[in-house]
Amino acid sequence: MKLVRDARTLKLKAIASLRTAMTGFNSFGEDGRVTTVLLHLQHASEMLLKATLVQKRVQVFDREKQFSLGFEKCVNLAKMHCGVTEDEAGIFKAVDAMRDAAQHWFVYVSEDILYLHTRALVTAFDSVLKRSLDDDLSSHLPTRVLPVSTMPAGDFDFLIDREYKLVAELLAPGRRAQDEARGRVRAMLAMESHVADDVEISERDIERVVKAIKGGKSVADVFPRLMALRATATGAGPTVKIKIEKKVGAPVRLIASDDPAEAGAVREVDLRKRFHMSATDLAAKSGLTPPKANAVRQGCGIDGDAQCCRVFQHGSMKFPSYSDHALTKMKKAVDDHGIDAIWAAHKGKAAKPVPEVRAA
């Protein structure tokens, strides 16, 4: 595959950062090791995602601000245009959330959780590199430098349960270990990014988790989102591949940000940030006129989908707002059926209605 110039440059930057992350992971020194690994894993992920977007001719600059797009936006665009899966996006976002906590405050990531996420990110990185840029990691990194640990990745549920019990012990009276306990809680909150959008870790969230743990709540009550995950490993030794993915059929209980329940990690963060588009914005970003965008919305059932639409109310006025899920669903509908067929069905001229398109 012939890469465009910027995609080639961004790919090389991604691989360089991944090399640095691997060097940091396997180093003898402990001081700053976790932060070094997280910083460079996140940078490698962002450069890779931008390389794939540039290769697909997707705009990666904010035209108004004239700055390149942030990490979260790149992940969403890569899901829409470059075939990045939900599981791959989840590991990218989880590492980014841990990196954010490490860079701007502090976080405590245990060795086996760090290994699990590093290996899972390397697996996702290699998959995206092969699929979108026709390259493979083995051409740039020998397997001997990939993350190696004397603590093999264990069952994900076991790791979370162990971390939870350790935090409870650290919070016990007389331990004087509040900083480590809160750092471990911050890491667990960051891991919610595997299954949730727009996860932000505030001191209020940490306080709620600490209060719940001290109150004797179970890990399933406080971190139900993490209970919806599992880690699967294939291969052995330096060639092992790890995926962190959702359990099939695992129940996830969502609680709004203003819900008084004590489950500290179950929250929808900043709903206005998630549902950030008006109907006009949605039409413009989908490349449709407002009437045709409305036809697609109705054909897909977007206004009735809680993942796509939320109505905010100010006094007697109501303002429907839409998420990136709505844009993805609309674009899939147009790609699958064509705007002419959708418009005809909307106007009552088609013999059969356009089937509802469900979000992936």
Short mmCIF file of C-alpha atoms in Angstrom, two decimals:
data_model
loop_
_atom_site.label_atom_id
_atom_site.label_comp_id
_atom_site.label_asym_id
_atom_site.label_seq_id
_atom_site.Cartn_x
_atom_site.Cartn_y
_atom_site.Cartn_z
CA MET A 1 0.00 0.00 0.00
CA LYS A 2 1.33 3.40 -0.97
CA LEU A 3 0.89 5.77 1.96
CA VAL A 4 0.30 9.48 1.61
CA ARG A 5 3.14 11.57 3.04
CA ASP A 6 1.49 12.60 6.32
CA ALA A 7 0.22 9.08 6.98
CA ARG A 8 3.74 7.70 6.52
CA THR A 9 5.18 10.30 8.91
CA LEU A 10 2.50 9.67 11.54
CA LYS A 11 2.98 5.89 11.28
CA LEU A 12 6.72 6.25 11.94
CA LYS A 13 6.00 8.49 14.94
CA ALA A 14 3.54 5.89 16.27
CA ILE A 15 6.08 3.08 15.99
CA ALA A 16 8.81 5.22 17.57
CA SER A 17 6.60 5.93 20.59
CA LEU A 18 5.66 2.26 20.86
CA ARG A 19 9.37 1.35 20.90
CA THR A 20 9.95 3.82 23.72
CA ALA A 21 7.00 2.38 25.66
CA MET A 22 8.41 -1.14 25.28
CA THR A 23 11.85 0.03 26.42
CA GLY A 24 10.25 1.63 29.47
CA PHE A 25 8.15 -1.42 30.29
CA ASN A 26 11.11 -3.82 30.20
CA SER A 27 13.55 -1.47 31.96
CA PHE A 28 15.16 -2.23 35.32
CA GLY A 29 14.34 1.18 36.78
CA GLU A 30 11.08 1.70 38.66
CA ASP A 31 11.09 5.50 39.05
CA GLY A 32 8.67 6.96 36.51
CA ARG A 33 8.32 3.62 34.70
CA VAL A 34 4.51 3.41 34.72
CA THR A 35 4.13 7.03 33.63
CA THR A 36 6.67 6.57 30.83
CA VAL A 37 4.86 3.50 29.53
CA LEU A 38 1.41 5.12 29.66
CA LEU A 39 2.55 8.38 28.06
CA HIS A 40 4.18 6.67 25.10
CA LEU A 41 1.46 4.05 24.63
CA GLN A 42 -1.12 6.82 24.40
CA HIS A 43 1.01 8.84 21.96
CA ALA A 44 1.63 5.75 19.82
CA SER A 45 -2.12 5.11 19.70
CA GLU A 46 -2.99 8.68 18.75
CA MET A 47 -0.37 8.84 15.97
CA LEU A 48 -1.55 5.49 14.59
CA LEU A 49 -5.20 6.56 14.57
CA LYS A 50 -4.34 9.85 12.85
CA ALA A 51 -2.23 7.98 10.27
CA THR A 52 -5.18 5.73 9.41
CA LEU A 53 -7.53 8.72 9.18
CA VAL A 54 -5.16 10.70 6.95
CA GLN A 55 -4.75 7.67 4.69
CA LYS A 56 -8.55 7.52 4.38
CA ARG A 57 -8.60 11.25 3.54
CA VAL A 58 -10.53 12.03 6.72
CA GLN A 59 -10.07 15.58 8.02
CA VAL A 60 -8.01 15.48 11.23
CA PHE A 61 -7.87 19.24 11.77
CA ASP A 62 -10.51 21.41 13.37
CA ARG A 63 -11.19 23.88 10.59
CA GLU A 64 -12.25 26.64 12.96
CA LYS A 65 -9.43 26.30 15.52
CA GLN A 66 -6.82 25.07 13.01
CA PHE A 67 -5.50 22.49 15.48
CA SER A 68 -5.35 18.75 15.03
CA LEU A 69 -8.22 16.83 16.62
CA GLY A 70 -7.95 15.42 20.13
CA PHE A 71 -7.57 11.76 20.99
CA GLU A 72 -11.22 11.05 21.80
CA LYS A 73 -12.44 12.52 18.52
CA CYS A 74 -9.84 10.53 16.58
CA VAL A 75 -11.03 7.30 18.19
CA ASN A 76 -14.64 8.04 17.20
CA LEU A 77 -13.67 8.95 13.63
CA ALA A 78 -11.52 5.82 13.31
CA LYS A 79 -14.52 3.71 14.37
CA MET A 80 -16.63 5.41 11.70
CA HIS A 81 -14.17 5.40 8.80
CA CYS A 82 -11.31 2.97 9.46
CA GLY A 83 -12.95 -0.15 10.85
CA VAL A 84 -11.59 0.22 14.39
CA THR A 85 -13.67 -2.12 16.55
CA GLU A 86 -15.32 -1.32 19.87
CA ASP A 87 -12.82 -3.54 21.70
CA GLU A 88 -9.85 -1.85 20.01
CA ALA A 89 -11.29 1.57 20.77
CA GLY A 90 -11.84 0.46 24.37
CA ILE A 91 -8.19 -0.39 25.02
CA PHE A 92 -7.04 2.85 23.36
CA LYS A 93 -9.43 4.87 25.54
CA ALA A 94 -8.57 3.01 28.75
CA VAL A 95 -4.84 3.63 28.30
CA ASP A 96 -5.57 7.26 27.46
CA ALA A 97 -7.60 7.66 30.67
CA MET A 98 -4.78 6.12 32.74
CA ARG A 99 -2.25 8.34 30.97
CA ASP A 100 -4.37 11.40 31.71
CA ALA A 101 -4.47 10.53 35.41
CA ALA A 102 -0.72 9.83 35.49
CA GLN A 103 0.18 13.02 33.62
CA HIS A 104 -2.08 15.48 35.42
CA TRP A 105 -2.23 13.99 38.92
CA PHE A 106 -1.28 10.48 40.01
CA VAL A 107 -2.45 6.94 39.49
CA TYR A 108 -1.37 3.58 40.89
CA VAL A 109 -1.45 0.80 38.28
CA SER A 110 -0.48 -2.64 39.55
CA GLU A 111 2.07 -4.62 37.54
CA ASP A 112 -0.30 -7.25 36.17
CA ILE A 113 -2.93 -4.67 35.17
CA LEU A 114 -0.22 -2.61 33.45
CA TYR A 115 0.99 -5.74 31.61
CA LEU A 116 -2.56 -6.71 30.63
CA HIS A 117 -3.29 -3.29 29.14
CA THR A 118 0.11 -2.93 27.49
CA ARG A 119 -0.20 -6.31 25.81
CA ALA A 120 -3.81 -5.63 24.79
CA LEU A 121 -2.80 -2.29 23.27
CA VAL A 122 0.08 -3.91 21.34
CA THR A 123 -2.41 -6.46 19.98
CA ALA A 124 -4.86 -3.71 18.92
CA PHE A 125 -2.02 -1.59 17.49
CA ASP A 126 -0.82 -4.48 15.31
CA SER A 127 -4.36 -5.24 14.10
CA VAL A 128 -5.05 -1.63 13.08
CA LEU A 129 -1.61 -1.31 11.47
CA LYS A 130 -2.22 -4.40 9.32
CA ARG A 131 -5.80 -3.59 8.44
CA SER A 132 -5.49 0.11 7.64
CA LEU A 133 -1.84 0.68 6.64
CA ASP A 134 -0.87 -2.74 5.22
CA ASP A 135 2.03 -3.11 7.63
CA ASP A 136 2.80 -5.28 10.64
CA LEU A 137 4.54 -4.67 13.93
CA SER A 138 6.99 -7.55 13.52
CA SER A 139 8.63 -5.61 10.68
CA HIS A 140 9.56 -2.85 13.11
CA LEU A 141 9.87 -4.53 16.52
CA PRO A 142 11.42 -7.93 17.26
CA THR A 143 9.26 -10.03 19.58
CA ARG A 144 12.04 -10.04 22.19
CA VAL A 145 11.37 -6.36 22.98
CA LEU A 146 7.61 -6.68 23.39
CA PRO A 147 6.34 -6.44 26.98
CA VAL A 148 7.48 -9.39 29.05
CA SER A 149 6.37 -10.03 32.61
CA THR A 150 7.07 -12.67 35.25
CA MET A 151 3.45 -12.10 36.34
CA PRO A 152 1.31 -13.62 33.56
CA ALA A 153 -2.06 -12.03 32.92
CA GLY A 154 -4.72 -13.59 35.12
CA ASP A 155 -8.48 -13.68 34.94
CA PHE A 156 -9.82 -10.14 34.57
CA ASP A 157 -12.52 -10.61 37.21
CA PHE A 158 -9.90 -11.90 39.62
CA LEU A 159 -7.64 -8.90 39.02
CA ILE A 160 -10.46 -6.41 39.62
CA ASP A 161 -11.67 -8.27 42.70
CA ARG A 162 -8.14 -8.37 44.09
CA GLU A 163 -7.61 -4.64 43.46
CA TYR A 164 -10.92 -3.87 45.14
CA LYS A 165 -10.06 -5.89 48.24
CA LEU A 166 -6.61 -4.29 48.39
CA VAL A 167 -8.15 -0.80 48.26
CA ALA A 168 -10.49 -1.78 51.09
CA GLU A 169 -7.48 -2.88 53.15
CA LEU A 170 -5.60 0.34 52.38
CA LEU A 171 -8.62 2.38 53.52
CA ALA A 172 -8.84 0.57 56.87
CA PRO A 173 -8.38 2.75 59.97
CA GLY A 174 -4.76 3.17 60.97
CA ARG A 175 -3.26 2.18 57.60
CA ARG A 176 -2.39 5.76 56.54
CA ALA A 177 -2.40 4.67 52.90
CA GLN A 178 -5.04 6.99 51.45
CA ASP A 179 -2.84 8.15 48.55
CA GLU A 180 -2.18 4.63 47.26
CA ALA A 181 -5.82 3.65 47.76
CA ARG A 182 -7.07 6.66 45.80
CA GLY A 183 -4.46 6.07 43.09
CA ARG A 184 -5.71 2.50 42.64
CA VAL A 185 -9.32 3.70 42.54
CA ARG A 186 -8.33 6.22 39.86
CA ALA A 187 -6.88 3.37 37.76
CA MET A 188 -10.07 1.31 38.14
CA LEU A 189 -12.19 4.28 37.09
CA ALA A 190 -9.95 4.76 34.05
CA MET A 191 -10.59 1.16 33.01
CA GLU A 192 -14.28 2.01 32.60
CA SER A 193 -13.25 3.51 29.27
CA HIS A 194 -13.34 0.00 27.84
CA VAL A 195 -17.14 0.10 27.89
CA ALA A 196 -18.11 3.77 28.27
CA ASP A 197 -17.66 6.97 26.29
CA ASP A 198 -16.36 10.25 27.71
CA VAL A 199 -15.09 8.84 31.00
CA GLU A 200 -13.64 11.59 33.17
CA ILE A 201 -12.19 10.94 36.59
CA SER A 202 -13.11 13.58 39.14
CA GLU A 203 -12.34 13.78 42.83
CA ARG A 204 -16.10 13.57 43.42
CA ASP A 205 -16.16 10.17 41.70
CA ILE A 206 -13.23 8.96 43.78
CA GLU A 207 -14.91 10.13 46.98
CA ARG A 208 -18.07 8.25 46.04
CA VAL A 209 -16.09 5.06 45.40
CA VAL A 210 -14.16 5.42 48.66
CA LYS A 211 -17.40 5.96 50.56
CA ALA A 212 -18.98 2.91 48.93
CA ILE A 213 -15.97 0.70 49.70
CA LYS A 214 -15.86 1.84 53.32
CA GLY A 215 -19.58 1.15 53.51
CA GLY A 216 -19.01 -2.49 52.57
CA LYS A 217 -20.45 -2.37 49.05
CA SER A 218 -19.40 -5.23 46.75
CA VAL A 219 -17.22 -4.71 43.69
CA ALA A 220 -20.18 -5.61 41.46
CA ASP A 221 -22.23 -2.80 43.05
CA VAL A 222 -19.50 -0.18 42.74
CA PHE A 223 -17.90 -1.19 39.41
CA PRO A 224 -20.57 -3.05 37.39
CA ARG A 225 -19.05 -1.79 34.15
CA LEU A 226 -15.81 -3.61 34.91
CA MET A 227 -17.78 -6.77 35.62
CA ALA A 228 -18.91 -6.64 31.97
CA LEU A 229 -15.33 -7.20 30.72
CA ARG A 230 -13.12 -10.20 30.17
CA ALA A 231 -9.56 -10.73 28.93
CA THR A 232 -8.77 -13.45 26.40
CA ALA A 233 -5.22 -14.54 25.59
CA THR A 234 -3.86 -16.54 22.65
CA GLY A 235 -0.31 -17.67 22.01
CA ALA A 236 2.45 -17.88 24.60
CA GLY A 237 5.55 -16.04 25.76
CA PRO A 238 6.62 -12.98 23.75
CA THR A 239 4.05 -13.73 21.03
CA VAL A 240 1.01 -13.76 23.30
CA LYS A 241 -1.94 -11.66 22.13
CA ILE A 242 -4.45 -10.27 24.59
CA LYS A 243 -7.88 -8.77 23.94
CA ILE A 244 -10.01 -7.06 26.56
CA GLU A 245 -13.59 -7.32 25.41
CA LYS A 246 -17.18 -7.23 26.60
CA LYS A 247 -18.74 -10.40 27.90
CA VAL A 248 -21.62 -11.55 25.75
CA GLY A 249 -24.87 -10.67 27.44
CA ALA A 250 -23.24 -9.13 30.50
CA PRO A 251 -25.65 -6.73 32.20
CA VAL A 252 -24.48 -3.17 32.62
CA ARG A 253 -26.54 -0.91 34.82
CA LEU A 254 -26.35 2.76 33.84
CA ILE A 255 -27.00 5.49 36.36
CA ALA A 256 -27.23 9.14 35.40
CA SER A 257 -24.68 11.62 36.69
CA ASP A 258 -27.16 13.13 39.15
CA ASP A 259 -28.36 9.78 40.52
CA PRO A 260 -27.87 9.62 44.31
CA ALA A 261 -26.93 5.92 44.24
CA GLU A 262 -23.60 5.12 45.83
CA ALA A 263 -22.23 3.09 42.92
CA GLY A 264 -19.28 5.37 42.37
CA ALA A 265 -18.16 4.23 38.96
CA VAL A 266 -21.51 3.89 37.22
CA ARG A 267 -22.26 7.24 35.72
CA GLU A 268 -22.92 9.08 32.53
CA VAL A 269 -20.31 11.82 32.43
CA ASP A 270 -21.28 15.24 31.13
CA LEU A 271 -24.29 14.35 29.00
CA ARG A 272 -24.05 17.62 27.09
CA LYS A 273 -20.58 16.61 25.97
CA ARG A 274 -21.88 13.27 24.78
CA PHE A 275 -25.01 14.65 23.08
CA HIS A 276 -23.29 17.64 21.53
CA MET A 277 -25.01 18.06 18.15
CA SER A 278 -28.24 19.81 17.28
CA ALA A 279 -30.38 18.52 14.39
CA THR A 280 -28.79 21.17 12.16
CA ASP A 281 -25.27 20.10 13.21
CA LEU A 282 -26.16 16.46 12.58
CA ALA A 283 -27.41 17.26 9.08
CA ALA A 284 -24.29 19.27 8.23
CA LYS A 285 -21.89 16.56 9.47
CA SER A 286 -23.77 13.85 7.59
CA GLY A 287 -23.60 15.91 4.40
CA LEU A 288 -27.40 16.08 4.03
CA THR A 289 -29.96 18.83 3.83
CA PRO A 290 -32.03 19.23 7.02
CA PRO A 291 -35.17 17.66 5.43
CA LYS A 292 -33.24 14.63 4.17
CA ALA A 293 -31.38 14.28 7.47
CA ASN A 294 -34.75 14.29 9.21
CA ALA A 295 -35.90 11.51 6.85
CA VAL A 296 -32.86 9.41 7.73
CA ARG A 297 -33.36 10.05 11.45
CA GLN A 298 -36.95 8.89 11.26
CA GLY A 299 -36.10 5.87 9.13
CA CYS A 300 -33.44 4.76 11.60
CA GLY A 301 -35.45 5.53 14.72
CA ILE A 302 -32.70 7.79 15.98
CA ASP A 303 -34.91 10.16 17.96
CA GLY A 304 -36.20 7.22 20.00
CA ASP A 305 -32.76 5.68 20.61
CA ALA A 306 -31.36 6.62 24.03
CA GLN A 307 -27.79 6.10 22.74
CA CYS A 308 -28.36 8.57 19.91
CA CYS A 309 -30.69 11.28 21.20
CA ARG A 310 -31.36 13.07 24.46
CA VAL A 311 -33.79 15.93 25.01
CA PHE A 312 -32.60 18.71 27.29
CA GLN A 313 -35.24 20.96 28.78
CA HIS A 314 -34.99 24.58 29.89
CA GLY A 315 -38.27 25.73 31.37
CA SER A 316 -40.96 24.92 28.84
CA MET A 317 -38.52 24.64 25.93
CA LYS A 318 -37.11 21.29 24.81
CA PHE A 319 -33.90 20.83 22.83
CA PRO A 320 -33.18 17.42 21.26
CA SER A 321 -29.43 16.78 20.99
CA TYR A 322 -27.56 14.00 19.26
CA SER A 323 -24.44 11.91 19.89
CA ASP A 324 -21.76 10.54 17.60
CA HIS A 325 -23.69 7.24 17.64
CA ALA A 326 -26.47 9.03 15.75
CA LEU A 327 -24.05 10.24 13.08
CA THR A 328 -22.58 6.74 12.69
CA LYS A 329 -26.04 5.20 12.41
CA MET A 330 -27.16 7.75 9.82
CA LYS A 331 -24.07 7.28 7.66
CA LYS A 332 -24.50 3.51 7.76
CA ALA A 333 -28.13 3.87 6.68
CA VAL A 334 -27.19 6.08 3.72
CA ASP A 335 -24.33 3.76 2.71
CA ASP A 336 -26.54 0.66 2.94
CA HIS A 337 -29.72 1.98 1.30
CA GLY A 338 -28.89 5.22 -0.50
CA ILE A 339 -30.38 8.60 0.29
CA ASP A 340 -32.77 8.48 -2.66
CA ALA A 341 -34.44 5.29 -1.39
CA ILE A 342 -34.66 6.67 2.14
CA TRP A 343 -36.09 9.96 0.90
CA ALA A 344 -38.63 8.14 -1.30
CA ALA A 345 -39.71 5.95 1.62
CA HIS A 346 -40.04 9.02 3.79
CA LYS A 347 -42.23 10.72 1.20
CA GLY A 348 -44.38 7.62 0.89
CA LYS A 349 -43.27 6.80 -2.67
CA ALA A 350 -41.44 3.54 -1.94
CA ALA A 351 -43.29 0.25 -1.82
CA LYS A 352 -41.43 -0.89 1.26
CA PRO A 353 -40.10 1.17 4.15
CA VAL A 354 -36.38 1.29 4.76
CA PRO A 355 -35.56 -1.21 7.50
CA GLU A 356 -34.33 0.17 10.78
CA VAL A 357 -30.54 0.29 10.99
CA ARG A 358 -29.24 -0.55 14.42
CA ALA A 359 -26.06 0.94 15.76
CA ALA A 360 -23.13 -1.44 15.80
#
